[in-house]
mmCIF file of C-alpha atoms in Angstrom:
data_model
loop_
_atom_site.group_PDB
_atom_site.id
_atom_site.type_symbol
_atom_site.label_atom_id
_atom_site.label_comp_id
_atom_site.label_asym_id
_atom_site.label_seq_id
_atom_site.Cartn_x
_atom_site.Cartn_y
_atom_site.Cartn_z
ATOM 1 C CA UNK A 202 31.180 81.309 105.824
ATOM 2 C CA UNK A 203 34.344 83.444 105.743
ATOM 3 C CA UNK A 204 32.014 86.553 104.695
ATOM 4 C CA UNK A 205 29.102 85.843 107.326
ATOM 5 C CA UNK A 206 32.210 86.013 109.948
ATOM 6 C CA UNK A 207 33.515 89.112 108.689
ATOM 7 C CA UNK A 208 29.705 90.765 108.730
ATOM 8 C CA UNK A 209 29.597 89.522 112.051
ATOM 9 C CA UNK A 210 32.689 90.776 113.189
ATOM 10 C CA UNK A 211 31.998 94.083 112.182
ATOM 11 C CA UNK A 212 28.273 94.164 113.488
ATOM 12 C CA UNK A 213 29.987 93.691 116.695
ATOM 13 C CA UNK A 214 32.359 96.609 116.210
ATOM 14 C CA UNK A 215 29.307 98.806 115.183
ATOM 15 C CA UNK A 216 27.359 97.889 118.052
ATOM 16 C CA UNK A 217 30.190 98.550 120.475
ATOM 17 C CA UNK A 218 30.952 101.404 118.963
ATOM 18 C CA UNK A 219 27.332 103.214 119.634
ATOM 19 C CA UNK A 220 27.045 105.596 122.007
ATOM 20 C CA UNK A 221 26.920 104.650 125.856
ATOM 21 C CA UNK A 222 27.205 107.937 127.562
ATOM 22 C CA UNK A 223 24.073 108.338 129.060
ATOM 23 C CA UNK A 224 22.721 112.325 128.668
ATOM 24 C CA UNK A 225 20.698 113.609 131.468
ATOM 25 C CA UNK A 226 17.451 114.799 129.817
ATOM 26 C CA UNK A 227 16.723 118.032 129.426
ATOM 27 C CA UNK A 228 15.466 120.319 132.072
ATOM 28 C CA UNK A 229 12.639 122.390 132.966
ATOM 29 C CA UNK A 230 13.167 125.600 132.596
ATOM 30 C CA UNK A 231 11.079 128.636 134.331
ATOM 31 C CA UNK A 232 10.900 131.090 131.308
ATOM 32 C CA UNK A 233 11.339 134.523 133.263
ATOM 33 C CA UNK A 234 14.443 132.790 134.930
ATOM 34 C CA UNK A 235 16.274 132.746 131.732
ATOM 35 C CA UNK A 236 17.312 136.323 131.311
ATOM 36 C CA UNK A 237 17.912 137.396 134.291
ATOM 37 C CA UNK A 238 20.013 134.069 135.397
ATOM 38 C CA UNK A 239 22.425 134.083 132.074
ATOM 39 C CA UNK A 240 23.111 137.480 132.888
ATOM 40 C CA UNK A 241 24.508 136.920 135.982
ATOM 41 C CA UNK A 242 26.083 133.425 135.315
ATOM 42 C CA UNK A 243 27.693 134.916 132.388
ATOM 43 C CA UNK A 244 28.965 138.112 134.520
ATOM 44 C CA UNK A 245 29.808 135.946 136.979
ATOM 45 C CA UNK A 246 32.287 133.637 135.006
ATOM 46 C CA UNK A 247 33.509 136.124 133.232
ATOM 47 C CA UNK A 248 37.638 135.378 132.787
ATOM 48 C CA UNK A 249 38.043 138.655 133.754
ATOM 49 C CA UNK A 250 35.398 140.631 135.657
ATOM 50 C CA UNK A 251 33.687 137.417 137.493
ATOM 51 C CA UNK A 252 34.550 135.507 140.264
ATOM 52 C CA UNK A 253 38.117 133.672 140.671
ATOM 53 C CA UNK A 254 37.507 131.582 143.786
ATOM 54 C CA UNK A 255 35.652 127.959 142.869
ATOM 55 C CA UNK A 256 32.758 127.707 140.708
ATOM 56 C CA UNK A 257 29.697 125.529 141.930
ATOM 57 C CA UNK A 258 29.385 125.295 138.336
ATOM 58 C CA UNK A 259 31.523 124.055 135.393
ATOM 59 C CA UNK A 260 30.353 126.540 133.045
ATOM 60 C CA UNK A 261 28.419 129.975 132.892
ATOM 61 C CA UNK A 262 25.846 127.733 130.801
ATOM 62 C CA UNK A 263 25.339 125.056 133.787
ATOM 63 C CA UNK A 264 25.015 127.906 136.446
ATOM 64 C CA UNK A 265 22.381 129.574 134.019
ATOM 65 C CA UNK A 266 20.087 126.672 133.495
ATOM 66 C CA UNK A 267 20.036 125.530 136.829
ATOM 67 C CA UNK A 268 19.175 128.582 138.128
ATOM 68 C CA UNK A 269 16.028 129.053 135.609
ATOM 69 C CA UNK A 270 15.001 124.969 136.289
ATOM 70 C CA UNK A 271 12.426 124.243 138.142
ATOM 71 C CA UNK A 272 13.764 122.194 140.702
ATOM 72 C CA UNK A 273 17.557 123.307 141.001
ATOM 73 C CA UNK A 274 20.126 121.253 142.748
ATOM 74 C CA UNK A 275 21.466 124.278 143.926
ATOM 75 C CA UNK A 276 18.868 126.466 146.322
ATOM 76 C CA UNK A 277 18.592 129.790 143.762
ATOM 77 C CA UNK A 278 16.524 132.292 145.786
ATOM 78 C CA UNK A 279 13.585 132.718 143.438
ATOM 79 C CA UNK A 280 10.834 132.460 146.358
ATOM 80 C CA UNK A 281 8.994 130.022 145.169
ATOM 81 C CA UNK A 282 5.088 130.021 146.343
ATOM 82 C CA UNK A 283 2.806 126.607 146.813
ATOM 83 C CA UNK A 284 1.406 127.241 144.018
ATOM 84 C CA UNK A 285 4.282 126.718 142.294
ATOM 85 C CA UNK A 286 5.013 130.656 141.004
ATOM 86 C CA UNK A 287 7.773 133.121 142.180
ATOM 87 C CA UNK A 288 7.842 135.814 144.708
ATOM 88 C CA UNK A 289 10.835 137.643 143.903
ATOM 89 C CA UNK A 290 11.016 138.326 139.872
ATOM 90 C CA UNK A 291 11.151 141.672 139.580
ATOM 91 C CA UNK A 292 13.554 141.594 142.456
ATOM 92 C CA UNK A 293 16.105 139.187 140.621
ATOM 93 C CA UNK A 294 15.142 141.136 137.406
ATOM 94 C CA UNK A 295 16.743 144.379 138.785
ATOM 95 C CA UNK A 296 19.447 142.613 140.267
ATOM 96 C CA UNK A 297 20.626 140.919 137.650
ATOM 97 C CA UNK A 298 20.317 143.483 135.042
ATOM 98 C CA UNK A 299 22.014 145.723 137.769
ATOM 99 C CA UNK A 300 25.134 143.469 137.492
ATOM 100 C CA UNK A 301 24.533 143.249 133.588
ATOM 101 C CA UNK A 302 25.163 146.976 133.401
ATOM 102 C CA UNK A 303 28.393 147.487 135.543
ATOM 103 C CA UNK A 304 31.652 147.830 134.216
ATOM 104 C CA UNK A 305 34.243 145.360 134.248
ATOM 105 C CA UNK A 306 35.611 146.938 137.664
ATOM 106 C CA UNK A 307 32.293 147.261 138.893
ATOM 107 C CA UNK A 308 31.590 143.619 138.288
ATOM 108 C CA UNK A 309 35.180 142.752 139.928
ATOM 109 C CA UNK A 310 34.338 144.227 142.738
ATOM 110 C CA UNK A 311 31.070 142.926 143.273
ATOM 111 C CA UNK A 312 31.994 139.065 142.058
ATOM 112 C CA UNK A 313 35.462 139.659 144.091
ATOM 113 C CA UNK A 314 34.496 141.452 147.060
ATOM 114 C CA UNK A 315 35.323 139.625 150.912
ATOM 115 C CA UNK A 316 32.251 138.310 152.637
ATOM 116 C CA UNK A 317 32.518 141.423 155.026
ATOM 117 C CA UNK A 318 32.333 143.572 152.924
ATOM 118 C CA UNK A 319 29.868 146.163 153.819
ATOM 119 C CA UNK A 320 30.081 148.513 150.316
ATOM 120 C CA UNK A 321 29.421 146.980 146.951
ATOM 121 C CA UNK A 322 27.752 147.724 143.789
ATOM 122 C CA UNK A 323 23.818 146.286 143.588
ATOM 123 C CA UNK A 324 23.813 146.654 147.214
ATOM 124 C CA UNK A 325 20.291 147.962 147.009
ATOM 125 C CA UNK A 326 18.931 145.204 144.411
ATOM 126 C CA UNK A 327 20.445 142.602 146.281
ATOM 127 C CA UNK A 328 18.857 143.669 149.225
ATOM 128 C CA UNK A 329 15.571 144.081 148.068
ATOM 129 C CA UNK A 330 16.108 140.783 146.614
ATOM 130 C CA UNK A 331 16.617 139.296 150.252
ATOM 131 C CA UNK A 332 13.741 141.024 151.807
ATOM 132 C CA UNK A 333 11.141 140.017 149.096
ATOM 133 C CA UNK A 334 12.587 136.587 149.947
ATOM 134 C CA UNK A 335 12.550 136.981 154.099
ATOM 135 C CA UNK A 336 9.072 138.568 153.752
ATOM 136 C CA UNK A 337 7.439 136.132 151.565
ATOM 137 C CA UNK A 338 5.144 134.261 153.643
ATOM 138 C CA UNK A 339 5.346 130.167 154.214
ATOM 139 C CA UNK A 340 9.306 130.711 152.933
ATOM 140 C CA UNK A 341 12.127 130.144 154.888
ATOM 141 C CA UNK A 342 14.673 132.972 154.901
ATOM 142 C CA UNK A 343 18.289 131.946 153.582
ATOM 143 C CA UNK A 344 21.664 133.901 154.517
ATOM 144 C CA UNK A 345 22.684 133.947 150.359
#
């Protein structure tokens, strides 16, 4: 009796003792997103080149695969047809590879720039990024 109590006992502690955080499964993820959104979640948390005002996103790894998911919390401006492909990939391609390539300054000044600020570097990708987004038709254009 004094064993079967014990057993039980511990049973209970192993059972308790499972794991209870519940892990949201894993997402979607549009494969020509990939690239191009960890470079520019990883350039933008950058310590020292990215951004320093508040983060939408705990980690450079969170911002990266919610911009490549399919259906992102956050609105990521990949144009996205009713047919379910993307308008704009070369367009976020060459922006995001445009931010890859700066320097740390560069980046700073991009990432850390005030909103009027009229004179930045990937001003032209960025740009062309918009209009591919503005011209796409059946989309509605967004003020990113």
């Amino acid at each position: 009796m004094k064993h079967s109590f014990h057993l039980a006992i511990v049973l209970l502690v192993l059972a308790s003792c499972g794991r209870t955080i519940q892990e949201d499964p894993p997402r979607d993820l549009v494969e020509h997103r990939i690239e191009p959104c960890t470079q520019w979640c990883t350039a933008q948390f950058s310590p020292e080149c990215g951004r320093i005002d508040e983060q939408a996103y705990p980690s450079a790894q969170e911002c990266a695969e919610d911009c490549a998911a399919v259906s992102p919390v956050y609105a990521w401006d990949w144009a996205r047809r009713a047919d379910g492909t993307d308008a704009c990939v070369d367009e976020w391609i060459a922006a995001a590879a445009c931010i890859d390539a700066l320097t740390c300054t560069e980046q700073r000044a991009f990432f850390r720039r005030p909103g009027t600020s009229t004179d930045y570097p990937c001003k032209e990708e960025l740009e062309a990024r918009r209009a591919c987004f503005r011209t796409t038709p059946g989309l509605e254009p967004t003020d990113d």
